[in-house]
Amino acid sequence: MPQARIRRTARVAALCVLAASALTMLTGCGEEDPDAGTNGVGRLPARKIQTQSRAAADAAPAVHLAGTVVTGGVSFKLDMRLKSGGGSGSVTSKGSTFQLLRVGDELYVKADAAFWNHGGDTSAAGKLDGKYVKVPQKDPAYRKFSGFTEKDVLLPALLTLHGKLATAGHHTQAGTRTIRVTGDGGPGGTLDVSLEGKPYPLRLVRGGGAGTLTFSEWGKDFPAAEPAKSETVDYGGQLPGS
């Protein structure tokens, strides 16, 4: 092979190496794009991520949430399924667990005798043990309990981070890639938003140690029907003091 051709070939090869090196530098030294193949919300500003996550949650027909919420110094452990027409699940607080069921505007509480005994009415406790007790809408307990079953009330209150928002890297929640949003008001808090499919919220750490919740089964329906009359007790105008 003539020497001129050899030199020309060597120069072309060297230029190819330099071009490849420059391309590697421009693409982050070979690092993969963490948002490649995602729904793209990871590239958005933090406040827009929160907005899109809220919109996805509002539009979803149903959701399963589980974890703890601390309010007024009292810790509640929740395992609830929620949809626009109702909700069902369990709430645990101060060592007592009770079931909640809402169908439309009708709300029921189901618990054991020990739960109802907290009000000091032992005769009522025996009658209500293991039954679905209909909560009168004028009873103060109705507003307190129904809030745990209303998707359109509970989620907006939970899923809003306060203060200055920022992103805090890419993470995973139950095997799903997420982008984490943080807020510095309240104080603090983090929200992991799905990078796969719709940008649903998947994990919330509330600021100030006010609890941690996970969200799953977005859009998955569940049965919420009024219990049989044989399983129901209508206590009257107001529930026992417990």
PDB file of C-alpha atoms in Angstrom:
ATOM      1  CA  MET A   1       0.000   0.000   0.000  1.00  0.00           C
ATOM      2  CA  PRO A   2       1.468   3.442  -0.933  1.00  0.00           C
ATOM      3  CA  GLN A   3       2.698   5.490   2.014  1.00  0.00           C
ATOM      4  CA  ALA A   4       0.388   8.438   1.166  1.00  0.00           C
ATOM      5  CA  ARG A   5      -2.646   6.160   1.369  1.00  0.00           C
ATOM      6  CA  ILE A   6      -1.474   4.732   4.691  1.00  0.00           C
ATOM      7  CA  ARG A   7      -1.062   8.224   6.133  1.00  0.00           C
ATOM      8  CA  ARG A   8      -4.494   9.248   4.834  1.00  0.00           C
ATOM      9  CA  THR A   9      -6.114   6.165   6.390  1.00  0.00           C
ATOM     10  CA  ALA A  10      -4.376   6.854   9.719  1.00  0.00           C
ATOM     11  CA  ARG A  11      -5.617  10.456   9.722  1.00  0.00           C
ATOM     12  CA  VAL A  12      -9.217   9.322   9.053  1.00  0.00           C
ATOM     13  CA  ALA A  13      -8.997   6.795  11.892  1.00  0.00           C
ATOM     14  CA  ALA A  14      -7.648   9.427  14.268  1.00  0.00           C
ATOM     15  CA  LEU A  15     -10.448  11.828  13.354  1.00  0.00           C
ATOM     16  CA  CYS A  16     -13.026   9.088  14.011  1.00  0.00           C
ATOM     17  CA  VAL A  17     -11.540   8.475  17.461  1.00  0.00           C
ATOM     18  CA  LEU A  18     -11.644  12.197  18.278  1.00  0.00           C
ATOM     19  CA  ALA A  19     -15.238  12.489  17.073  1.00  0.00           C
ATOM     20  CA  ALA A  20     -16.285   9.537  19.178  1.00  0.00           C
ATOM     21  CA  SER A  21     -14.587  11.028  22.225  1.00  0.00           C
ATOM     22  CA  ALA A  22     -16.293  14.373  21.686  1.00  0.00           C
ATOM     23  CA  LEU A  23     -19.676  12.666  21.333  1.00  0.00           C
ATOM     24  CA  THR A  24     -19.081  10.764  24.581  1.00  0.00           C
ATOM     25  CA  MET A  25     -18.292  14.029  26.390  1.00  0.00           C
ATOM     26  CA  LEU A  26     -21.421  15.686  25.027  1.00  0.00           C
ATOM     27  CA  THR A  27     -23.640  12.810  26.191  1.00  0.00           C
ATOM     28  CA  GLY A  28     -22.339  12.780  29.743  1.00  0.00           C
ATOM     29  CA  CYS A  29     -19.303  10.535  29.427  1.00  0.00           C
ATOM     30  CA  GLY A  30     -21.356   7.564  28.348  1.00  0.00           C
ATOM     31  CA  GLU A  31     -23.958   7.751  31.149  1.00  0.00           C
ATOM     32  CA  GLU A  32     -27.450   6.651  30.194  1.00  0.00           C
ATOM     33  CA  ASP A  33     -30.283   9.174  30.264  1.00  0.00           C
ATOM     34  CA  PRO A  34     -32.320   8.290  33.414  1.00  0.00           C
ATOM     35  CA  ASP A  35     -35.474   9.551  31.706  1.00  0.00           C
ATOM     36  CA  ALA A  36     -35.022   7.486  28.556  1.00  0.00           C
ATOM     37  CA  GLY A  37     -38.099   5.368  27.906  1.00  0.00           C
ATOM     38  CA  THR A  38     -40.151   7.076  30.627  1.00  0.00           C
ATOM     39  CA  ASN A  39     -43.287   9.212  30.505  1.00  0.00           C
ATOM     40  CA  GLY A  40     -41.046  12.306  30.492  1.00  0.00           C
ATOM     41  CA  VAL A  41     -42.208  13.991  33.703  1.00  0.00           C
ATOM     42  CA  GLY A  42     -38.724  13.595  35.180  1.00  0.00           C
ATOM     43  CA  ARG A  43     -37.540  16.343  32.845  1.00  0.00           C
ATOM     44  CA  LEU A  44     -40.140  18.825  34.113  1.00  0.00           C
ATOM     45  CA  PRO A  45     -39.767  21.416  36.886  1.00  0.00           C
ATOM     46  CA  ALA A  46     -40.783  20.114  40.311  1.00  0.00           C
ATOM     47  CA  ARG A  47     -44.007  22.100  40.539  1.00  0.00           C
ATOM     48  CA  LYS A  48     -45.189  20.840  37.143  1.00  0.00           C
ATOM     49  CA  ILE A  49     -44.435  17.271  38.222  1.00  0.00           C
ATOM     50  CA  GLN A  50     -46.625  17.774  41.288  1.00  0.00           C
ATOM     51  CA  THR A  51     -49.375  19.310  39.164  1.00  0.00           C
ATOM     52  CA  GLN A  52     -49.370  16.437  36.669  1.00  0.00           C
ATOM     53  CA  SER A  53     -49.280  13.887  39.471  1.00  0.00           C
ATOM     54  CA  ARG A  54     -52.294  15.497  41.147  1.00  0.00           C
ATOM     55  CA  ALA A  55     -54.168  15.549  37.846  1.00  0.00           C
ATOM     56  CA  ALA A  56     -53.463  11.855  37.256  1.00  0.00           C
ATOM     57  CA  ALA A  57     -54.612  11.006  40.788  1.00  0.00           C
ATOM     58  CA  ASP A  58     -57.797  13.054  40.439  1.00  0.00           C
ATOM     59  CA  ALA A  59     -58.668  11.363  37.147  1.00  0.00           C
ATOM     60  CA  ALA A  60     -58.046   7.808  38.376  1.00  0.00           C
ATOM     61  CA  PRO A  61     -61.269   5.902  39.181  1.00  0.00           C
ATOM     62  CA  ALA A  62     -59.792   4.208  42.253  1.00  0.00           C
ATOM     63  CA  VAL A  63     -56.691   3.769  44.405  1.00  0.00           C
ATOM     64  CA  HIS A  64     -55.348   1.687  47.289  1.00  0.00           C
ATOM     65  CA  LEU A  65     -53.461   3.637  49.951  1.00  0.00           C
ATOM     66  CA  ALA A  66     -51.658   2.239  52.963  1.00  0.00           C
ATOM     67  CA  GLY A  67     -49.433   3.613  55.680  1.00  0.00           C
ATOM     68  CA  THR A  68     -49.605   6.056  58.546  1.00  0.00           C
ATOM     69  CA  VAL A  69     -50.962   9.561  59.000  1.00  0.00           C
ATOM     70  CA  VAL A  70     -50.250  11.635  62.100  1.00  0.00           C
ATOM     71  CA  THR A  71     -52.677  14.445  62.786  1.00  0.00           C
ATOM     72  CA  GLY A  72     -53.294  16.370  65.968  1.00  0.00           C
ATOM     73  CA  GLY A  73     -50.624  14.289  67.668  1.00  0.00           C
ATOM     74  CA  VAL A  74     -52.571  11.077  66.984  1.00  0.00           C
ATOM     75  CA  SER A  75     -51.215   8.381  64.663  1.00  0.00           C
ATOM     76  CA  PHE A  76     -53.580   6.522  62.338  1.00  0.00           C
ATOM     77  CA  LYS A  77     -52.597   3.431  60.377  1.00  0.00           C
ATOM     78  CA  LEU A  78     -54.609   3.266  57.171  1.00  0.00           C
ATOM     79  CA  ASP A  79     -55.293   0.508  54.675  1.00  0.00           C
ATOM     80  CA  MET A  80     -58.013   1.943  52.462  1.00  0.00           C
ATOM     81  CA  ARG A  81     -59.386   1.504  48.959  1.00  0.00           C
ATOM     82  CA  LEU A  82     -61.055   4.613  47.607  1.00  0.00           C
ATOM     83  CA  LYS A  83     -63.189   5.588  44.638  1.00  0.00           C
ATOM     84  CA  SER A  84     -65.642   8.370  43.881  1.00  0.00           C
ATOM     85  CA  GLY A  85     -68.695   6.364  44.941  1.00  0.00           C
ATOM     86  CA  GLY A  86     -67.331   4.899  48.134  1.00  0.00           C
ATOM     87  CA  GLY A  87     -64.457   3.443  50.097  1.00  0.00           C
ATOM     88  CA  SER A  88     -63.570   0.542  52.331  1.00  0.00           C
ATOM     89  CA  GLY A  89     -60.727  -0.582  54.528  1.00  0.00           C
ATOM     90  CA  SER A  90     -59.332  -0.414  58.032  1.00  0.00           C
ATOM     91  CA  VAL A  91     -58.046   2.240  60.395  1.00  0.00           C
ATOM     92  CA  THR A  92     -55.927   1.538  63.484  1.00  0.00           C
ATOM     93  CA  SER A  93     -55.330   4.078  66.226  1.00  0.00           C
ATOM     94  CA  LYS A  94     -54.383   3.838  69.905  1.00  0.00           C
ATOM     95  CA  GLY A  95     -54.357   0.056  69.721  1.00  0.00           C
ATOM     96  CA  SER A  96     -57.861  -0.247  68.271  1.00  0.00           C
ATOM     97  CA  THR A  97     -58.721  -1.271  64.732  1.00  0.00           C
ATOM     98  CA  PHE A  98     -62.035  -0.595  63.043  1.00  0.00           C
ATOM     99  CA  GLN A  99     -63.367  -1.169  59.552  1.00  0.00           C
ATOM    100  CA  LEU A 100     -64.897   1.613  57.486  1.00  0.00           C
ATOM    101  CA  LEU A 101     -67.311   1.184  54.599  1.00  0.00           C
ATOM    102  CA  ARG A 102     -68.921   4.009  52.665  1.00  0.00           C
ATOM    103  CA  VAL A 103     -71.435   3.458  49.878  1.00  0.00           C
ATOM    104  CA  GLY A 104     -72.591   6.759  48.468  1.00  0.00           C
ATOM    105  CA  ASP A 105     -73.519   8.848  51.500  1.00  0.00           C
ATOM    106  CA  GLU A 106     -74.050   5.844  53.765  1.00  0.00           C
ATOM    107  CA  LEU A 107     -71.187   5.243  56.194  1.00  0.00           C
ATOM    108  CA  TYR A 108     -70.649   2.176  58.365  1.00  0.00           C
ATOM    109  CA  VAL A 109     -68.175   1.357  61.134  1.00  0.00           C
ATOM    110  CA  LYS A 110     -67.379  -2.233  62.110  1.00  0.00           C
ATOM    111  CA  ALA A 111     -65.378  -3.040  65.243  1.00  0.00           C
ATOM    112  CA  ASP A 112     -65.172  -5.420  68.170  1.00  0.00           C
ATOM    113  CA  ALA A 113     -66.700  -4.955  71.611  1.00  0.00           C
ATOM    114  CA  ALA A 114     -63.449  -3.570  73.036  1.00  0.00           C
ATOM    115  CA  PHE A 115     -63.614  -0.668  70.592  1.00  0.00           C
ATOM    116  CA  TRP A 116     -67.164   0.249  71.581  1.00  0.00           C
ATOM    117  CA  ASN A 117     -66.360  -0.273  75.266  1.00  0.00           C
ATOM    118  CA  HIS A 118     -64.116   2.783  75.217  1.00  0.00           C
ATOM    119  CA  GLY A 119     -67.224   4.897  75.707  1.00  0.00           C
ATOM    120  CA  GLY A 120     -68.121   3.021  78.900  1.00  0.00           C
ATOM    121  CA  ASP A 121     -71.414   1.629  77.557  1.00  0.00           C
ATOM    122  CA  THR A 122     -70.889  -2.125  77.973  1.00  0.00           C
ATOM    123  CA  SER A 123     -74.466  -2.980  77.046  1.00  0.00           C
ATOM    124  CA  ALA A 124     -74.097  -1.229  73.689  1.00  0.00           C
ATOM    125  CA  ALA A 125     -70.717  -2.843  73.081  1.00  0.00           C
ATOM    126  CA  GLY A 126     -72.205  -6.314  73.115  1.00  0.00           C
ATOM    127  CA  LYS A 127     -74.849  -5.378  70.570  1.00  0.00           C
ATOM    128  CA  LEU A 128     -72.395  -3.670  68.235  1.00  0.00           C
ATOM    129  CA  ASP A 129     -69.597  -6.239  68.406  1.00  0.00           C
ATOM    130  CA  GLY A 130     -68.664  -7.356  64.869  1.00  0.00           C
ATOM    131  CA  LYS A 131     -71.584  -5.538  63.243  1.00  0.00           C
ATOM    132  CA  TYR A 132     -71.656  -2.816  60.611  1.00  0.00           C
ATOM    133  CA  VAL A 133     -72.924   0.161  62.582  1.00  0.00           C
ATOM    134  CA  LYS A 134     -74.567   2.839  60.482  1.00  0.00           C
ATOM    135  CA  VAL A 135     -73.146   6.269  61.307  1.00  0.00           C
ATOM    136  CA  PRO A 136     -75.826   9.003  61.409  1.00  0.00           C
ATOM    137  CA  GLN A 137     -74.873  11.891  59.156  1.00  0.00           C
ATOM    138  CA  LYS A 138     -75.518  14.388  61.962  1.00  0.00           C
ATOM    139  CA  ASP A 139     -73.211  12.538  64.345  1.00  0.00           C
ATOM    140  CA  PRO A 140     -69.804  14.255  64.814  1.00  0.00           C
ATOM    141  CA  ALA A 141     -68.162  10.917  64.041  1.00  0.00           C
ATOM    142  CA  TYR A 142     -69.585  10.964  60.511  1.00  0.00           C
ATOM    143  CA  ARG A 143     -67.403  13.827  59.362  1.00  0.00           C
ATOM    144  CA  LYS A 144     -64.298  12.435  61.078  1.00  0.00           C
ATOM    145  CA  PHE A 145     -64.664   8.912  59.730  1.00  0.00           C
ATOM    146  CA  SER A 146     -65.983   9.720  56.263  1.00  0.00           C
ATOM    147  CA  GLY A 147     -62.847  11.735  55.509  1.00  0.00           C
ATOM    148  CA  PHE A 148     -60.859   8.499  55.500  1.00  0.00           C
ATOM    149  CA  THR A 149     -63.144   7.103  52.775  1.00  0.00           C
ATOM    150  CA  GLU A 150     -63.466  10.055  50.384  1.00  0.00           C
ATOM    151  CA  LYS A 151     -60.929  10.004  47.572  1.00  0.00           C
ATOM    152  CA  ASP A 152     -61.739  13.522  46.414  1.00  0.00           C
ATOM    153  CA  VAL A 153     -61.188  14.886  49.934  1.00  0.00           C
ATOM    154  CA  LEU A 154     -58.307  12.816  51.256  1.00  0.00           C
ATOM    155  CA  LEU A 155     -55.958  12.804  48.260  1.00  0.00           C
ATOM    156  CA  PRO A 156     -55.824  16.560  47.564  1.00  0.00           C
ATOM    157  CA  ALA A 157     -55.046  17.176  51.225  1.00  0.00           C
ATOM    158  CA  LEU A 158     -52.257  14.597  51.238  1.00  0.00           C
ATOM    159  CA  LEU A 159     -50.630  15.074  47.846  1.00  0.00           C
ATOM    160  CA  THR A 160     -49.752  18.767  48.094  1.00  0.00           C
ATOM    161  CA  LEU A 161     -46.188  19.538  49.123  1.00  0.00           C
ATOM    162  CA  HIS A 162     -45.629  23.020  50.494  1.00  0.00           C
ATOM    163  CA  GLY A 163     -42.907  25.618  50.248  1.00  0.00           C
ATOM    164  CA  LYS A 164     -40.204  25.651  47.599  1.00  0.00           C
ATOM    165  CA  LEU A 165     -40.338  22.493  45.480  1.00  0.00           C
ATOM    166  CA  ALA A 166     -37.338  20.708  43.992  1.00  0.00           C
ATOM    167  CA  THR A 167     -36.479  17.360  42.451  1.00  0.00           C
ATOM    168  CA  ALA A 168     -34.304  14.918  44.393  1.00  0.00           C
ATOM    169  CA  GLY A 169     -33.203  12.340  41.886  1.00  0.00           C
ATOM    170  CA  HIS A 170     -34.523   9.135  40.393  1.00  0.00           C
ATOM    171  CA  HIS A 171     -35.654   6.272  42.620  1.00  0.00           C
ATOM    172  CA  THR A 172     -37.805   3.132  42.538  1.00  0.00           C
ATOM    173  CA  GLN A 173     -40.994   2.230  44.381  1.00  0.00           C
ATOM    174  CA  ALA A 174     -42.143  -1.404  44.320  1.00  0.00           C
ATOM    175  CA  GLY A 175     -40.102  -1.947  41.160  1.00  0.00           C
ATOM    176  CA  THR A 176     -41.390   1.147  39.350  1.00  0.00           C
ATOM    177  CA  ARG A 177     -39.047   3.976  38.419  1.00  0.00           C
ATOM    178  CA  THR A 178     -39.907   7.295  40.041  1.00  0.00           C
ATOM    179  CA  ILE A 179     -38.841  10.911  40.217  1.00  0.00           C
ATOM    180  CA  ARG A 180     -38.794  12.376  43.714  1.00  0.00           C
ATOM    181  CA  VAL A 181     -40.159  15.826  44.481  1.00  0.00           C
ATOM    182  CA  THR A 182     -39.353  17.575  47.749  1.00  0.00           C
ATOM    183  CA  GLY A 183     -40.922  20.537  49.530  1.00  0.00           C
ATOM    184  CA  ASP A 184     -39.291  22.656  52.204  1.00  0.00           C
ATOM    185  CA  GLY A 185     -42.504  23.908  53.787  1.00  0.00           C
ATOM    186  CA  GLY A 186     -44.459  22.206  56.477  1.00  0.00           C
ATOM    187  CA  PRO A 187     -41.550  21.405  57.165  1.00  0.00           C
ATOM    188  CA  GLY A 188     -40.473  19.297  54.246  1.00  0.00           C
ATOM    189  CA  GLY A 189     -41.884  16.169  52.714  1.00  0.00           C
ATOM    190  CA  THR A 190     -41.244  14.056  49.626  1.00  0.00           C
ATOM    191  CA  LEU A 191     -43.408  12.635  46.868  1.00  0.00           C
ATOM    192  CA  ASP A 192     -42.304   9.852  44.518  1.00  0.00           C
ATOM    193  CA  VAL A 193     -44.048  10.067  41.128  1.00  0.00           C
ATOM    194  CA  SER A 194     -44.146   7.234  38.624  1.00  0.00           C
ATOM    195  CA  LEU A 195     -42.004   7.560  35.509  1.00  0.00           C
ATOM    196  CA  GLU A 196     -43.819   4.637  33.898  1.00  0.00           C
ATOM    197  CA  GLY A 197     -47.264   5.025  32.372  1.00  0.00           C
ATOM    198  CA  LYS A 198     -49.297   7.778  33.950  1.00  0.00           C
ATOM    199  CA  PRO A 199     -47.481   9.973  36.495  1.00  0.00           C
ATOM    200  CA  TYR A 200     -49.303   8.597  39.534  1.00  0.00           C
ATOM    201  CA  PRO A 201     -48.024   9.374  43.029  1.00  0.00           C
ATOM    202  CA  LEU A 202     -46.567   6.179  44.496  1.00  0.00           C
ATOM    203  CA  ARG A 203     -45.066   7.165  47.842  1.00  0.00           C
ATOM    204  CA  LEU A 204     -45.531  10.133  50.130  1.00  0.00           C
ATOM    205  CA  VAL A 205     -43.406  11.015  53.149  1.00  0.00           C
ATOM    206  CA  ARG A 206     -45.225  13.788  54.982  1.00  0.00           C
ATOM    207  CA  GLY A 207     -43.241  16.640  56.444  1.00  0.00           C
ATOM    208  CA  GLY A 208     -42.509  16.911  60.132  1.00  0.00           C
ATOM    209  CA  GLY A 209     -42.783  13.183  60.759  1.00  0.00           C
ATOM    210  CA  ALA A 210     -46.502  13.237  59.947  1.00  0.00           C
ATOM    211  CA  GLY A 211     -46.530   9.794  58.354  1.00  0.00           C
ATOM    212  CA  THR A 212     -45.677   7.801  55.244  1.00  0.00           C
ATOM    213  CA  LEU A 213     -48.143   6.459  52.674  1.00  0.00           C
ATOM    214  CA  THR A 214     -47.870   4.292  49.588  1.00  0.00           C
ATOM    215  CA  PHE A 215     -50.328   4.396  46.684  1.00  0.00           C
ATOM    216  CA  SER A 216     -51.004   1.447  44.388  1.00  0.00           C
ATOM    217  CA  GLU A 217     -53.649  -0.231  42.225  1.00  0.00           C
ATOM    218  CA  TRP A 218     -54.503   3.036  40.529  1.00  0.00           C
ATOM    219  CA  GLY A 219     -57.680   2.620  38.488  1.00  0.00           C
ATOM    220  CA  LYS A 220     -58.418  -0.861  39.846  1.00  0.00           C
ATOM    221  CA  ASP A 221     -62.068  -1.104  40.877  1.00  0.00           C
ATOM    222  CA  PHE A 222     -63.240  -2.881  44.014  1.00  0.00           C
ATOM    223  CA  PRO A 223     -66.648  -3.867  45.418  1.00  0.00           C
ATOM    224  CA  ALA A 224     -68.348  -1.381  47.736  1.00  0.00           C
ATOM    225  CA  ALA A 225     -71.883  -2.566  48.470  1.00  0.00           C
ATOM    226  CA  GLU A 226     -74.077  -1.994  51.498  1.00  0.00           C
ATOM    227  CA  PRO A 227     -73.815  -4.857  53.992  1.00  0.00           C
ATOM    228  CA  ALA A 228     -76.681  -7.277  54.525  1.00  0.00           C
ATOM    229  CA  LYS A 229     -79.328  -6.201  57.024  1.00  0.00           C
ATOM    230  CA  SER A 230     -78.439  -9.173  59.222  1.00  0.00           C
ATOM    231  CA  GLU A 231     -74.925  -7.721  59.566  1.00  0.00           C
ATOM    232  CA  THR A 232     -76.059  -4.142  60.199  1.00  0.00           C
ATOM    233  CA  VAL A 233     -77.080  -2.220  63.297  1.00  0.00           C
ATOM    234  CA  ASP A 234     -78.801   1.165  63.111  1.00  0.00           C
ATOM    235  CA  TYR A 235     -77.903   2.627  66.494  1.00  0.00           C
ATOM    236  CA  GLY A 236     -80.055   5.702  66.107  1.00  0.00           C
ATOM    237  CA  GLY A 237     -79.327   9.389  66.261  1.00  0.00           C
ATOM    238  CA  GLN A 238     -75.813   9.260  67.725  1.00  0.00           C
ATOM    239  CA  LEU A 239     -73.138   6.652  68.237  1.00  0.00           C
ATOM    240  CA  PRO A 240     -71.720   5.732  71.655  1.00  0.00           C
ATOM    241  CA  GLY A 241     -69.049   8.084  72.964  1.00  0.00           C
ATOM    242  CA  SER A 242     -66.121   5.881  71.899  1.00  0.00           C
TER     243      SER A 242
END
